[in-house]
């Protein structure tokens, strides 16, 4: 039987992440320059709670070159993984790069806000989240206060006398 990274993805999706990891490692041993295999290995390590082990796979997948959708996922995964490991400055750099490359992907702003909070940038984090909320919410109450939310988003610490 021939196995592929699609088989590994199906295993991971089915909750068999360790089996997926073993299959991906075997596939990678025969195809070290395959960016997609590195990306899938990174993702699988994250699922297994092996964040530190995921980082080199994310980095290698990005350096080898990934198609747009996978690149987006790898940048988000790498930035998020750095954050969970307390590597906030690296997380911020990667997530800002992702936000720059994929401004339409609002999830980058959410993960960047978490990192900014970890770095003590509470006002900047709030601005990102409030702007995202105002611009994307379909909630009628939030939509009716959209202009006010956007106005206060970068004035969160201002006090009017």
mmCIF file of C-alpha atoms in Angstrom:
data_model
loop_
_atom_site.group_PDB
_atom_site.id
_atom_site.type_symbol
_atom_site.label_atom_id
_atom_site.label_comp_id
_atom_site.label_asym_id
_atom_site.label_seq_id
_atom_site.Cartn_x
_atom_site.Cartn_y
_atom_site.Cartn_z
ATOM 1 C CA UNK A 1 0.000 0.000 0.000
ATOM 2 C CA UNK A 2 1.290 3.449 -0.906
ATOM 3 C CA UNK A 3 1.011 6.121 1.736
ATOM 4 C CA UNK A 4 0.992 9.828 1.158
ATOM 5 C CA UNK A 5 0.875 12.974 3.208
ATOM 6 C CA UNK A 6 -2.882 13.010 2.470
ATOM 7 C CA UNK A 7 -3.105 9.721 4.385
ATOM 8 C CA UNK A 8 -1.221 11.319 7.263
ATOM 9 C CA UNK A 9 -3.572 14.326 7.248
ATOM 10 C CA UNK A 10 -6.544 11.951 7.353
ATOM 11 C CA UNK A 11 -4.981 10.127 10.310
ATOM 12 C CA UNK A 12 -4.383 13.401 12.163
ATOM 13 C CA UNK A 13 -7.931 14.537 11.432
ATOM 14 C CA UNK A 14 -9.224 11.220 12.771
ATOM 15 C CA UNK A 15 -7.415 11.803 16.064
ATOM 16 C CA UNK A 16 -4.473 9.545 15.266
ATOM 17 C CA UNK A 17 -1.824 12.250 15.366
ATOM 18 C CA UNK A 18 1.007 9.991 16.548
ATOM 19 C CA UNK A 19 0.394 7.612 13.638
ATOM 20 C CA UNK A 20 0.301 10.618 11.317
ATOM 21 C CA UNK A 21 3.614 11.865 12.744
ATOM 22 C CA UNK A 22 5.287 8.487 12.205
ATOM 23 C CA UNK A 23 4.031 8.315 8.613
ATOM 24 C CA UNK A 24 5.119 11.883 7.864
ATOM 25 C CA UNK A 25 8.586 11.250 9.308
ATOM 26 C CA UNK A 26 8.920 8.145 7.122
ATOM 27 C CA UNK A 27 7.802 10.092 4.045
ATOM 28 C CA UNK A 28 10.189 12.940 4.862
ATOM 29 C CA UNK A 29 13.154 10.587 5.096
ATOM 30 C CA UNK A 30 12.718 9.982 1.368
ATOM 31 C CA UNK A 31 11.881 13.560 0.419
ATOM 32 C CA UNK A 32 13.747 16.049 2.658
ATOM 33 C CA UNK A 33 13.081 19.011 0.341
ATOM 34 C CA UNK A 34 9.294 18.680 0.392
ATOM 35 C CA UNK A 35 7.909 21.860 1.963
ATOM 36 C CA UNK A 36 4.423 20.390 2.361
ATOM 37 C CA UNK A 37 5.756 17.435 4.366
ATOM 38 C CA UNK A 38 7.620 19.807 6.681
ATOM 39 C CA UNK A 39 4.465 21.890 7.118
ATOM 40 C CA UNK A 40 2.307 18.844 7.861
ATOM 41 C CA UNK A 41 4.912 17.615 10.353
ATOM 42 C CA UNK A 42 4.924 20.992 12.100
ATOM 43 C CA UNK A 43 1.150 20.994 12.330
ATOM 44 C CA UNK A 44 1.105 17.414 13.624
ATOM 45 C CA UNK A 45 3.705 18.184 16.277
ATOM 46 C CA UNK A 46 1.549 21.116 17.410
ATOM 47 C CA UNK A 47 -1.495 18.857 17.650
ATOM 48 C CA UNK A 48 0.538 16.489 19.811
ATOM 49 C CA UNK A 49 1.583 19.301 22.140
ATOM 50 C CA UNK A 50 5.167 19.148 20.877
ATOM 51 C CA UNK A 51 5.404 22.845 20.080
ATOM 52 C CA UNK A 52 9.172 23.173 20.425
ATOM 53 C CA UNK A 53 9.672 20.255 18.030
ATOM 54 C CA UNK A 54 7.240 21.860 15.553
ATOM 55 C CA UNK A 55 9.301 25.030 15.081
ATOM 56 C CA UNK A 56 12.089 23.641 12.853
ATOM 57 C CA UNK A 57 9.487 22.032 10.601
ATOM 58 C CA UNK A 58 7.552 25.292 10.268
ATOM 59 C CA UNK A 59 10.747 27.208 9.546
ATOM 60 C CA UNK A 60 11.967 24.671 6.993
ATOM 61 C CA UNK A 61 8.602 24.545 5.227
ATOM 62 C CA UNK A 62 8.640 28.325 4.867
ATOM 63 C CA UNK A 63 12.228 28.414 3.626
ATOM 64 C CA UNK A 64 11.502 25.748 1.002
ATOM 65 C CA UNK A 65 8.489 27.654 -0.289
ATOM 66 C CA UNK A 66 4.845 26.786 0.163
ATOM 67 C CA UNK A 67 1.748 27.527 -1.886
ATOM 68 C CA UNK A 68 -0.184 30.555 -0.626
ATOM 69 C CA UNK A 69 -2.735 28.757 1.574
ATOM 70 C CA UNK A 70 -0.117 26.572 3.238
ATOM 71 C CA UNK A 71 2.235 29.542 3.672
ATOM 72 C CA UNK A 72 -0.531 31.394 5.456
ATOM 73 C CA UNK A 73 -1.122 28.423 7.764
ATOM 74 C CA UNK A 74 2.588 27.966 8.418
ATOM 75 C CA UNK A 75 3.092 31.627 9.343
ATOM 76 C CA UNK A 76 0.099 31.569 11.664
ATOM 77 C CA UNK A 77 1.183 28.256 13.193
ATOM 78 C CA UNK A 78 4.769 29.382 13.690
ATOM 79 C CA UNK A 79 3.765 32.732 15.194
ATOM 80 C CA UNK A 80 1.272 31.087 17.521
ATOM 81 C CA UNK A 81 3.767 28.405 18.527
ATOM 82 C CA UNK A 82 6.428 30.984 19.366
ATOM 83 C CA UNK A 83 3.839 32.748 21.558
ATOM 84 C CA UNK A 84 2.906 29.598 23.458
ATOM 85 C CA UNK A 85 6.602 29.025 24.173
ATOM 86 C CA UNK A 86 7.045 32.563 25.518
ATOM 87 C CA UNK A 87 9.098 33.700 22.521
ATOM 88 C CA UNK A 88 6.967 36.821 22.161
ATOM 89 C CA UNK A 89 9.318 38.951 20.086
ATOM 90 C CA UNK A 90 9.722 36.208 17.487
ATOM 91 C CA UNK A 91 5.974 35.601 17.576
ATOM 92 C CA UNK A 92 5.296 39.283 16.926
ATOM 93 C CA UNK A 93 7.706 39.368 13.969
ATOM 94 C CA UNK A 94 6.147 36.303 12.317
ATOM 95 C CA UNK A 95 2.545 37.371 12.934
ATOM 96 C CA UNK A 96 3.224 40.901 11.647
ATOM 97 C CA UNK A 97 4.763 39.351 8.531
ATOM 98 C CA UNK A 98 1.648 37.197 8.124
ATOM 99 C CA UNK A 99 -0.637 40.191 8.616
ATOM 100 C CA UNK A 100 1.378 42.132 6.032
ATOM 101 C CA UNK A 101 1.300 39.282 3.485
ATOM 102 C CA UNK A 102 -2.314 38.290 4.162
ATOM 103 C CA UNK A 103 -4.183 41.402 5.377
ATOM 104 C CA UNK A 104 -7.530 39.819 4.500
ATOM 105 C CA UNK A 105 -6.879 36.960 6.959
ATOM 106 C CA UNK A 106 -8.208 38.457 10.186
ATOM 107 C CA UNK A 107 -6.932 35.598 12.340
ATOM 108 C CA UNK A 108 -3.435 37.114 12.180
ATOM 109 C CA UNK A 109 -4.722 40.214 14.003
ATOM 110 C CA UNK A 110 -6.251 38.066 16.749
ATOM 111 C CA UNK A 111 -3.061 36.084 17.372
ATOM 112 C CA UNK A 112 -0.969 39.238 17.124
ATOM 113 C CA UNK A 113 -3.193 40.879 19.750
ATOM 114 C CA UNK A 114 -2.508 37.978 22.115
ATOM 115 C CA UNK A 115 1.235 38.391 21.552
ATOM 116 C CA UNK A 116 1.046 42.155 22.039
ATOM 117 C CA UNK A 117 -0.746 41.547 25.330
ATOM 118 C CA UNK A 118 2.055 39.182 26.381
ATOM 119 C CA UNK A 119 4.577 41.898 25.504
ATOM 120 C CA UNK A 120 2.719 44.466 27.616
ATOM 121 C CA UNK A 121 1.235 46.274 24.611
ATOM 122 C CA UNK A 122 -2.282 46.194 26.013
ATOM 123 C CA UNK A 123 -3.544 49.328 24.260
ATOM 124 C CA UNK A 124 -2.231 48.173 20.879
ATOM 125 C CA UNK A 125 -3.765 44.726 21.434
ATOM 126 C CA UNK A 126 -7.115 46.275 22.354
ATOM 127 C CA UNK A 127 -7.007 48.498 19.277
ATOM 128 C CA UNK A 128 -6.476 45.474 17.026
ATOM 129 C CA UNK A 129 -9.307 43.533 18.647
ATOM 130 C CA UNK A 130 -11.753 46.430 18.779
ATOM 131 C CA UNK A 131 -11.085 47.314 15.144
ATOM 132 C CA UNK A 132 -11.518 43.679 14.134
ATOM 133 C CA UNK A 133 -14.746 43.432 16.113
ATOM 134 C CA UNK A 134 -16.166 46.625 14.638
ATOM 135 C CA UNK A 135 -15.213 45.686 11.084
ATOM 136 C CA UNK A 136 -16.337 42.060 11.097
ATOM 137 C CA UNK A 137 -19.214 41.681 13.546
ATOM 138 C CA UNK A 138 -22.673 40.986 12.203
ATOM 139 C CA UNK A 139 -24.152 41.558 15.641
ATOM 140 C CA UNK A 140 -26.763 44.311 15.331
ATOM 141 C CA UNK A 141 -25.799 46.036 18.586
ATOM 142 C CA UNK A 142 -22.102 46.103 17.742
ATOM 143 C CA UNK A 143 -22.824 47.229 14.194
ATOM 144 C CA UNK A 144 -24.903 50.126 15.486
ATOM 145 C CA UNK A 145 -21.923 51.333 17.556
ATOM 146 C CA UNK A 146 -19.317 50.620 14.869
ATOM 147 C CA UNK A 147 -18.212 54.252 14.486
ATOM 148 C CA UNK A 148 -17.864 54.755 18.240
ATOM 149 C CA UNK A 149 -15.943 51.496 18.685
ATOM 150 C CA UNK A 150 -13.550 52.462 15.896
ATOM 151 C CA UNK A 151 -13.167 55.978 17.311
ATOM 152 C CA UNK A 152 -12.285 54.720 20.789
ATOM 153 C CA UNK A 153 -10.139 51.822 19.564
ATOM 154 C CA UNK A 154 -6.963 53.936 19.528
ATOM 155 C CA UNK A 155 -8.049 56.154 22.419
ATOM 156 C CA UNK A 156 -8.638 53.354 24.904
ATOM 157 C CA UNK A 157 -6.573 55.025 27.639
ATOM 158 C CA UNK A 158 -7.747 58.580 27.033
ATOM 159 C CA UNK A 159 -9.798 60.269 29.761
ATOM 160 C CA UNK A 160 -12.071 63.150 28.869
ATOM 161 C CA UNK A 161 -12.607 65.806 31.538
#
